[in-house]
Amino acid sequence: RKEVEQDPGPFNVPEGATVAFNCTYSNSASQSFFWYRQDCRKEPKLLMSVYSSGNEDGRFTAQLNRASQYISLLIRDSKLSDSATYLCVVTSGGSYIPTFGRGTSLIVHP
Amino acid sequence: NAGVTQTPKFRVLKTGQSMTLLCAQDMNHEYMYWYRQDPGMGLRLIHYSVGEGTTAKGEVPDGYNVSRLKKQNFLLGLESAAPSQTSVYFCASRPRQGGQPQHFGDGTRLSIL
């Protein structure tokens, strides 16, 4: 089982839709969780950190479920500009090395 | 407000040539990383450093060397470039304290002919 798994998609949704991605992780000692956005051939950019109580930033909501070992990202009112690959990143306590998922591709169409 | 800066942005090499990619960060971060990303694939860690003068191997270190002589700089060297090293290379840095995200440079696109 891979340490961090994501559905590669693509998720193809119309503008205005709500879409959610999940990311599962295998190491129960994982302590830090992030969602990054990566546009084609560009660098990954931090979208948001994921906190235990869940957190929201505008149209984006992140949740952590430690019992089931997954994090989620919900995007409301999708925009064309949300089209990108969304990377899940997990770091275990005491580890120097974050573990990246392969990413979920989102395509928002008119 | 530079953050993480990579040079060069693009480079074309012939097989067997050598070159060095430079990563510089102005955020006083202790940890620095070099990744490669190939089409349709995720990020793969080449080497990383947890402080000035220290380096360690990542997932795909073969064919690469690194140095961290100054805290703000992390150099990635290709001694004898091979076509299999054609890729996009990303550098990242983050602070030592736990729970902090990585910050990425905008990448170096390298083609080996």
mmCIF file of C-alpha atoms in Angstrom:
data_model
loop_
_atom_site.group_PDB
_atom_site.id
_atom_site.type_symbol
_atom_site.label_atom_id
_atom_site.label_comp_id
_atom_site.label_asym_id
_atom_site.label_seq_id
_atom_site.Cartn_x
_atom_site.Cartn_y
_atom_site.Cartn_z
ATOM 1 C CA ARG A 1 0.000 0.000 0.000
ATOM 2 C CA LYS A 2 1.356 3.408 -0.929
ATOM 3 C CA GLU A 3 1.968 5.815 1.931
ATOM 4 C CA VAL A 4 -0.263 8.516 0.474
ATOM 5 C CA GLU A 5 -2.926 7.695 -2.087
ATOM 6 C CA GLN A 6 -5.111 9.908 -4.212
ATOM 7 C CA ASP A 7 -7.595 9.206 -6.969
ATOM 8 C CA PRO A 8 -5.822 10.589 -10.063
ATOM 9 C CA GLY A 9 -9.129 11.577 -11.722
ATOM 10 C CA PRO A 10 -9.659 13.580 -13.785
ATOM 11 C CA PHE A 11 -12.670 15.049 -12.077
ATOM 12 C CA ASN A 12 -14.560 16.855 -14.802
ATOM 13 C CA VAL A 13 -17.121 19.310 -13.367
ATOM 14 C CA PRO A 14 -19.122 22.300 -14.617
ATOM 15 C CA GLU A 15 -18.561 25.796 -13.304
ATOM 16 C CA GLY A 16 -20.398 26.347 -10.061
ATOM 17 C CA ALA A 17 -20.275 22.724 -8.993
ATOM 18 C CA THR A 18 -19.086 21.441 -5.653
ATOM 19 C CA VAL A 19 -16.340 18.827 -5.817
ATOM 20 C CA ALA A 20 -14.504 16.879 -3.140
ATOM 21 C CA PHE A 21 -11.254 14.940 -3.135
ATOM 22 C CA ASN A 22 -9.983 12.491 -0.577
ATOM 23 C CA CYS A 23 -6.450 11.450 0.253
ATOM 24 C CA THR A 24 -5.619 8.423 2.390
ATOM 25 C CA TYR A 25 -2.408 7.935 4.328
ATOM 26 C CA SER A 26 -0.965 4.774 5.842
ATOM 27 C CA ASN A 27 1.263 6.077 8.647
ATOM 28 C CA SER A 28 -0.769 6.575 11.800
ATOM 29 C CA ALA A 29 2.077 8.728 13.209
ATOM 30 C CA SER A 30 1.453 11.382 10.551
ATOM 31 C CA GLN A 31 1.185 14.823 12.079
ATOM 32 C CA SER A 32 1.215 17.488 9.373
ATOM 33 C CA PHE A 33 -1.138 17.660 6.417
ATOM 34 C CA PHE A 34 -1.327 20.026 3.497
ATOM 35 C CA TRP A 35 -3.072 20.528 0.184
ATOM 36 C CA TYR A 36 -1.046 21.980 -2.679
ATOM 37 C CA ARG A 37 -2.191 23.082 -6.099
ATOM 38 C CA GLN A 38 -0.053 22.468 -9.173
ATOM 39 C CA ASP A 39 -0.759 23.950 -12.575
ATOM 40 C CA CYS A 40 0.637 22.239 -15.660
ATOM 41 C CA ARG A 41 4.457 22.342 -15.628
ATOM 42 C CA LYS A 42 4.500 24.848 -12.786
ATOM 43 C CA GLU A 43 5.678 24.534 -9.208
ATOM 44 C CA PRO A 44 3.378 23.222 -6.462
ATOM 45 C CA LYS A 45 1.844 26.052 -4.461
ATOM 46 C CA LEU A 46 0.462 25.728 -0.963
ATOM 47 C CA LEU A 47 -3.322 25.855 -1.005
ATOM 48 C CA MET A 48 -3.956 25.254 2.665
ATOM 49 C CA SER A 49 -2.790 23.426 5.734
ATOM 50 C CA VAL A 50 -5.189 20.894 7.250
ATOM 51 C CA TYR A 51 -5.942 21.166 10.941
ATOM 52 C CA SER A 52 -7.518 18.598 13.224
ATOM 53 C CA SER A 53 -10.683 20.627 13.667
ATOM 54 C CA GLY A 54 -11.025 21.275 9.955
ATOM 55 C CA ASN A 55 -10.504 24.638 8.344
ATOM 56 C CA GLU A 56 -11.962 26.809 5.644
ATOM 57 C CA ASP A 57 -10.482 29.389 3.307
ATOM 58 C CA GLY A 58 -13.094 31.015 1.121
ATOM 59 C CA ARG A 59 -14.518 28.368 -1.187
ATOM 60 C CA PHE A 60 -12.109 25.715 0.073
ATOM 61 C CA THR A 61 -12.651 23.470 3.089
ATOM 62 C CA ALA A 62 -10.176 20.920 4.393
ATOM 63 C CA GLN A 63 -10.952 18.134 6.838
ATOM 64 C CA LEU A 64 -8.848 15.570 8.679
ATOM 65 C CA ASN A 65 -10.168 12.202 9.812
ATOM 66 C CA ARG A 66 -7.488 10.585 11.964
ATOM 67 C CA ALA A 67 -9.551 7.516 12.778
ATOM 68 C CA SER A 68 -9.918 6.579 9.127
ATOM 69 C CA GLN A 69 -6.600 8.137 8.129
ATOM 70 C CA TYR A 70 -7.693 10.448 5.380
ATOM 71 C CA ILE A 71 -7.883 14.128 4.588
ATOM 72 C CA SER A 72 -10.347 15.781 2.261
ATOM 73 C CA LEU A 73 -10.615 18.939 0.202
ATOM 74 C CA LEU A 74 -13.986 20.429 -0.722
ATOM 75 C CA ILE A 75 -14.244 23.112 -3.375
ATOM 76 C CA ARG A 76 -17.507 25.005 -3.606
ATOM 77 C CA ASP A 77 -18.705 27.093 -6.550
ATOM 78 C CA SER A 78 -15.952 25.816 -8.841
ATOM 79 C CA LYS A 79 -14.298 28.324 -11.152
ATOM 80 C CA LEU A 80 -12.547 27.687 -14.470
ATOM 81 C CA SER A 81 -9.363 28.853 -12.747
ATOM 82 C CA ASP A 82 -9.629 25.994 -10.237
ATOM 83 C CA SER A 83 -8.582 23.582 -13.001
ATOM 84 C CA ALA A 84 -5.300 22.111 -11.776
ATOM 85 C CA THR A 85 -3.792 19.098 -10.055
ATOM 86 C CA TYR A 86 -4.297 18.968 -6.289
ATOM 87 C CA LEU A 87 -1.537 17.328 -4.272
ATOM 88 C CA CYS A 88 -1.962 15.872 -0.821
ATOM 89 C CA VAL A 89 1.125 16.095 1.412
ATOM 90 C CA VAL A 90 1.651 14.269 4.692
ATOM 91 C CA THR A 91 4.566 14.452 7.115
ATOM 92 C CA SER A 92 5.141 12.095 10.019
ATOM 93 C CA GLY A 93 6.309 13.357 13.351
ATOM 94 C CA GLY A 94 10.088 13.598 13.492
ATOM 95 C CA SER A 95 10.479 13.041 9.754
ATOM 96 C CA TYR A 96 12.350 15.506 7.559
ATOM 97 C CA ILE A 97 10.635 14.288 4.422
ATOM 98 C CA PRO A 98 7.060 15.111 3.420
ATOM 99 C CA THR A 99 5.273 12.405 1.444
ATOM 100 C CA PHE A 100 3.420 13.578 -1.633
ATOM 101 C CA GLY A 101 0.443 11.932 -3.243
ATOM 102 C CA ARG A 102 0.453 11.626 -7.020
ATOM 103 C CA GLY A 103 -2.252 14.266 -7.266
ATOM 104 C CA THR A 104 -5.882 14.541 -8.365
ATOM 105 C CA SER A 105 -6.623 16.303 -11.626
ATOM 106 C CA LEU A 106 -9.568 18.703 -11.677
ATOM 107 C CA ILE A 107 -11.034 20.105 -14.883
ATOM 108 C CA VAL A 108 -13.712 22.748 -14.549
ATOM 109 C CA HIS A 109 -15.589 23.386 -17.798
ATOM 110 C CA PRO A 110 -18.001 26.175 -18.812
ATOM 111 C CA ASN B 1 10.085 38.940 -1.419
ATOM 112 C CA ALA B 2 11.978 36.360 -3.475
ATOM 113 C CA GLY B 3 11.319 33.166 -1.483
ATOM 114 C CA VAL B 4 12.953 30.256 -3.316
ATOM 115 C CA THR B 5 14.847 31.111 -6.499
ATOM 116 C CA GLN B 6 16.132 28.549 -8.988
ATOM 117 C CA THR B 7 18.664 29.194 -11.721
ATOM 118 C CA PRO B 8 18.737 28.557 -14.581
ATOM 119 C CA LYS B 9 15.067 28.341 -15.647
ATOM 120 C CA PHE B 10 15.833 26.327 -18.800
ATOM 121 C CA ARG B 11 18.843 24.455 -20.073
ATOM 122 C CA VAL B 12 19.677 22.078 -22.902
ATOM 123 C CA LEU B 13 22.679 19.807 -22.475
ATOM 124 C CA LYS B 14 24.379 17.176 -24.541
ATOM 125 C CA THR B 15 24.873 13.707 -23.125
ATOM 126 C CA GLY B 16 27.987 13.603 -20.982
ATOM 127 C CA GLN B 17 28.077 17.309 -20.166
ATOM 128 C CA SER B 18 28.019 18.493 -16.588
ATOM 129 C CA MET B 19 26.113 21.309 -14.964
ATOM 130 C CA THR B 20 24.997 22.693 -11.626
ATOM 131 C CA LEU B 21 21.534 23.870 -10.689
ATOM 132 C CA LEU B 22 21.363 26.532 -8.013
ATOM 133 C CA CYS B 23 18.638 26.945 -5.420
ATOM 134 C CA ALA B 24 18.659 29.983 -3.165
ATOM 135 C CA GLN B 25 16.207 30.821 -0.384
ATOM 136 C CA ASP B 26 15.962 33.999 1.636
ATOM 137 C CA MET B 27 13.649 32.722 4.381
ATOM 138 C CA ASN B 28 16.377 31.358 6.677
ATOM 139 C CA HIS B 29 14.961 27.840 6.317
ATOM 140 C CA GLU B 30 16.971 24.949 7.703
ATOM 141 C CA TYR B 31 15.640 22.219 5.394
ATOM 142 C CA MET B 32 16.070 22.172 1.637
ATOM 143 C CA TYR B 33 15.089 19.608 -0.991
ATOM 144 C CA TRP B 34 15.623 18.768 -4.639
ATOM 145 C CA TYR B 35 12.861 16.968 -6.564
ATOM 146 C CA ARG B 36 12.380 15.885 -10.135
ATOM 147 C CA GLN B 37 9.039 15.577 -11.873
ATOM 148 C CA ASP B 38 8.493 13.695 -15.091
ATOM 149 C CA PRO B 39 5.375 13.894 -17.298
ATOM 150 C CA GLY B 40 2.388 12.265 -15.667
ATOM 151 C CA MET B 41 4.328 11.418 -12.543
ATOM 152 C CA GLY B 42 4.557 12.725 -9.056
ATOM 153 C CA LEU B 43 7.439 14.484 -7.381
ATOM 154 C CA ARG B 44 10.416 12.278 -6.604
ATOM 155 C CA LEU B 45 12.957 13.326 -3.999
ATOM 156 C CA ILE B 46 16.557 13.347 -5.229
ATOM 157 C CA HIS B 47 18.496 14.683 -2.233
ATOM 158 C CA TYR B 48 17.767 16.815 0.775
ATOM 159 C CA SER B 49 19.586 18.772 3.465
ATOM 160 C CA VAL B 50 18.655 19.446 7.064
ATOM 161 C CA GLY B 51 21.286 22.101 7.614
ATOM 162 C CA GLU B 52 24.417 23.786 6.377
ATOM 163 C CA GLY B 53 27.092 21.222 5.577
ATOM 164 C CA THR B 54 24.726 18.225 5.664
ATOM 165 C CA THR B 55 23.098 16.319 2.803
ATOM 166 C CA ALA B 56 21.237 13.028 2.468
ATOM 167 C CA LYS B 57 19.959 10.798 -0.308
ATOM 168 C CA GLY B 58 16.344 10.717 -1.295
ATOM 169 C CA GLU B 59 14.404 8.299 -3.450
ATOM 170 C CA VAL B 60 16.319 8.755 -6.738
ATOM 171 C CA PRO B 61 19.850 10.014 -5.951
ATOM 172 C CA ASP B 62 21.850 8.156 -8.615
ATOM 173 C CA GLY B 63 23.599 10.406 -11.123
ATOM 174 C CA TYR B 64 23.283 13.497 -8.927
ATOM 175 C CA ASN B 65 25.397 15.168 -6.269
ATOM 176 C CA VAL B 66 24.526 18.014 -3.948
ATOM 177 C CA SER B 67 26.214 20.509 -1.678
ATOM 178 C CA ARG B 68 25.008 22.880 1.028
ATOM 179 C CA LEU B 69 27.987 25.061 1.853
ATOM 180 C CA LYS B 70 25.813 27.997 2.857
ATOM 181 C CA LYS B 71 22.469 27.810 4.618
ATOM 182 C CA GLN B 72 20.680 29.744 1.930
ATOM 183 C CA ASN B 73 21.991 27.750 -1.051
ATOM 184 C CA PHE B 74 21.491 24.142 -2.152
ATOM 185 C CA LEU B 75 23.306 23.061 -5.303
ATOM 186 C CA LEU B 76 22.378 20.083 -7.477
ATOM 187 C CA GLY B 77 25.076 18.740 -9.778
ATOM 188 C CA LEU B 78 24.928 16.454 -12.769
ATOM 189 C CA GLU B 79 28.438 15.158 -13.407
ATOM 190 C CA SER B 80 27.712 13.361 -16.685
ATOM 191 C CA ALA B 81 24.242 14.138 -17.973
ATOM 192 C CA ALA B 82 22.135 11.343 -19.454
ATOM 193 C CA PRO B 83 18.900 11.567 -21.480
ATOM 194 C CA SER B 84 17.082 9.879 -18.569
ATOM 195 C CA GLN B 85 17.768 13.015 -16.536
ATOM 196 C CA THR B 86 15.592 15.111 -18.827
ATOM 197 C CA SER B 87 13.020 16.441 -16.393
ATOM 198 C CA VAL B 88 11.678 19.416 -14.492
ATOM 199 C CA TYR B 89 13.626 19.995 -11.296
ATOM 200 C CA PHE B 90 12.070 21.702 -8.298
ATOM 201 C CA CYS B 91 13.788 22.965 -5.197
ATOM 202 C CA ALA B 92 11.911 23.443 -1.937
ATOM 203 C CA SER B 93 12.669 24.678 1.549
ATOM 204 C CA ARG B 94 10.957 24.718 4.921
ATOM 205 C CA PRO B 95 11.702 25.710 8.498
ATOM 206 C CA ARG B 96 12.893 23.187 11.060
ATOM 207 C CA GLN B 97 9.887 23.555 13.325
ATOM 208 C CA GLY B 98 7.273 20.913 12.779
ATOM 209 C CA GLY B 99 4.019 21.493 11.003
ATOM 210 C CA GLN B 100 5.390 23.914 8.458
ATOM 211 C CA PRO B 101 4.815 23.554 4.702
ATOM 212 C CA GLN B 102 7.444 23.530 2.013
ATOM 213 C CA HIS B 103 7.953 26.498 -0.310
ATOM 214 C CA PHE B 104 8.894 25.688 -3.887
ATOM 215 C CA GLY B 105 10.967 27.423 -6.510
ATOM 216 C CA ASP B 106 9.476 27.781 -9.969
ATOM 217 C CA GLY B 107 11.537 24.976 -11.452
ATOM 218 C CA THR B 108 14.360 24.295 -13.885
ATOM 219 C CA ARG B 109 13.447 22.635 -17.164
ATOM 220 C CA LEU B 110 16.367 20.495 -18.269
ATOM 221 C CA SER B 111 16.681 18.642 -21.576
ATOM 222 C CA ILE B 112 19.507 16.226 -22.266
ATOM 223 C CA LEU B 113 20.063 15.415 -25.928
#
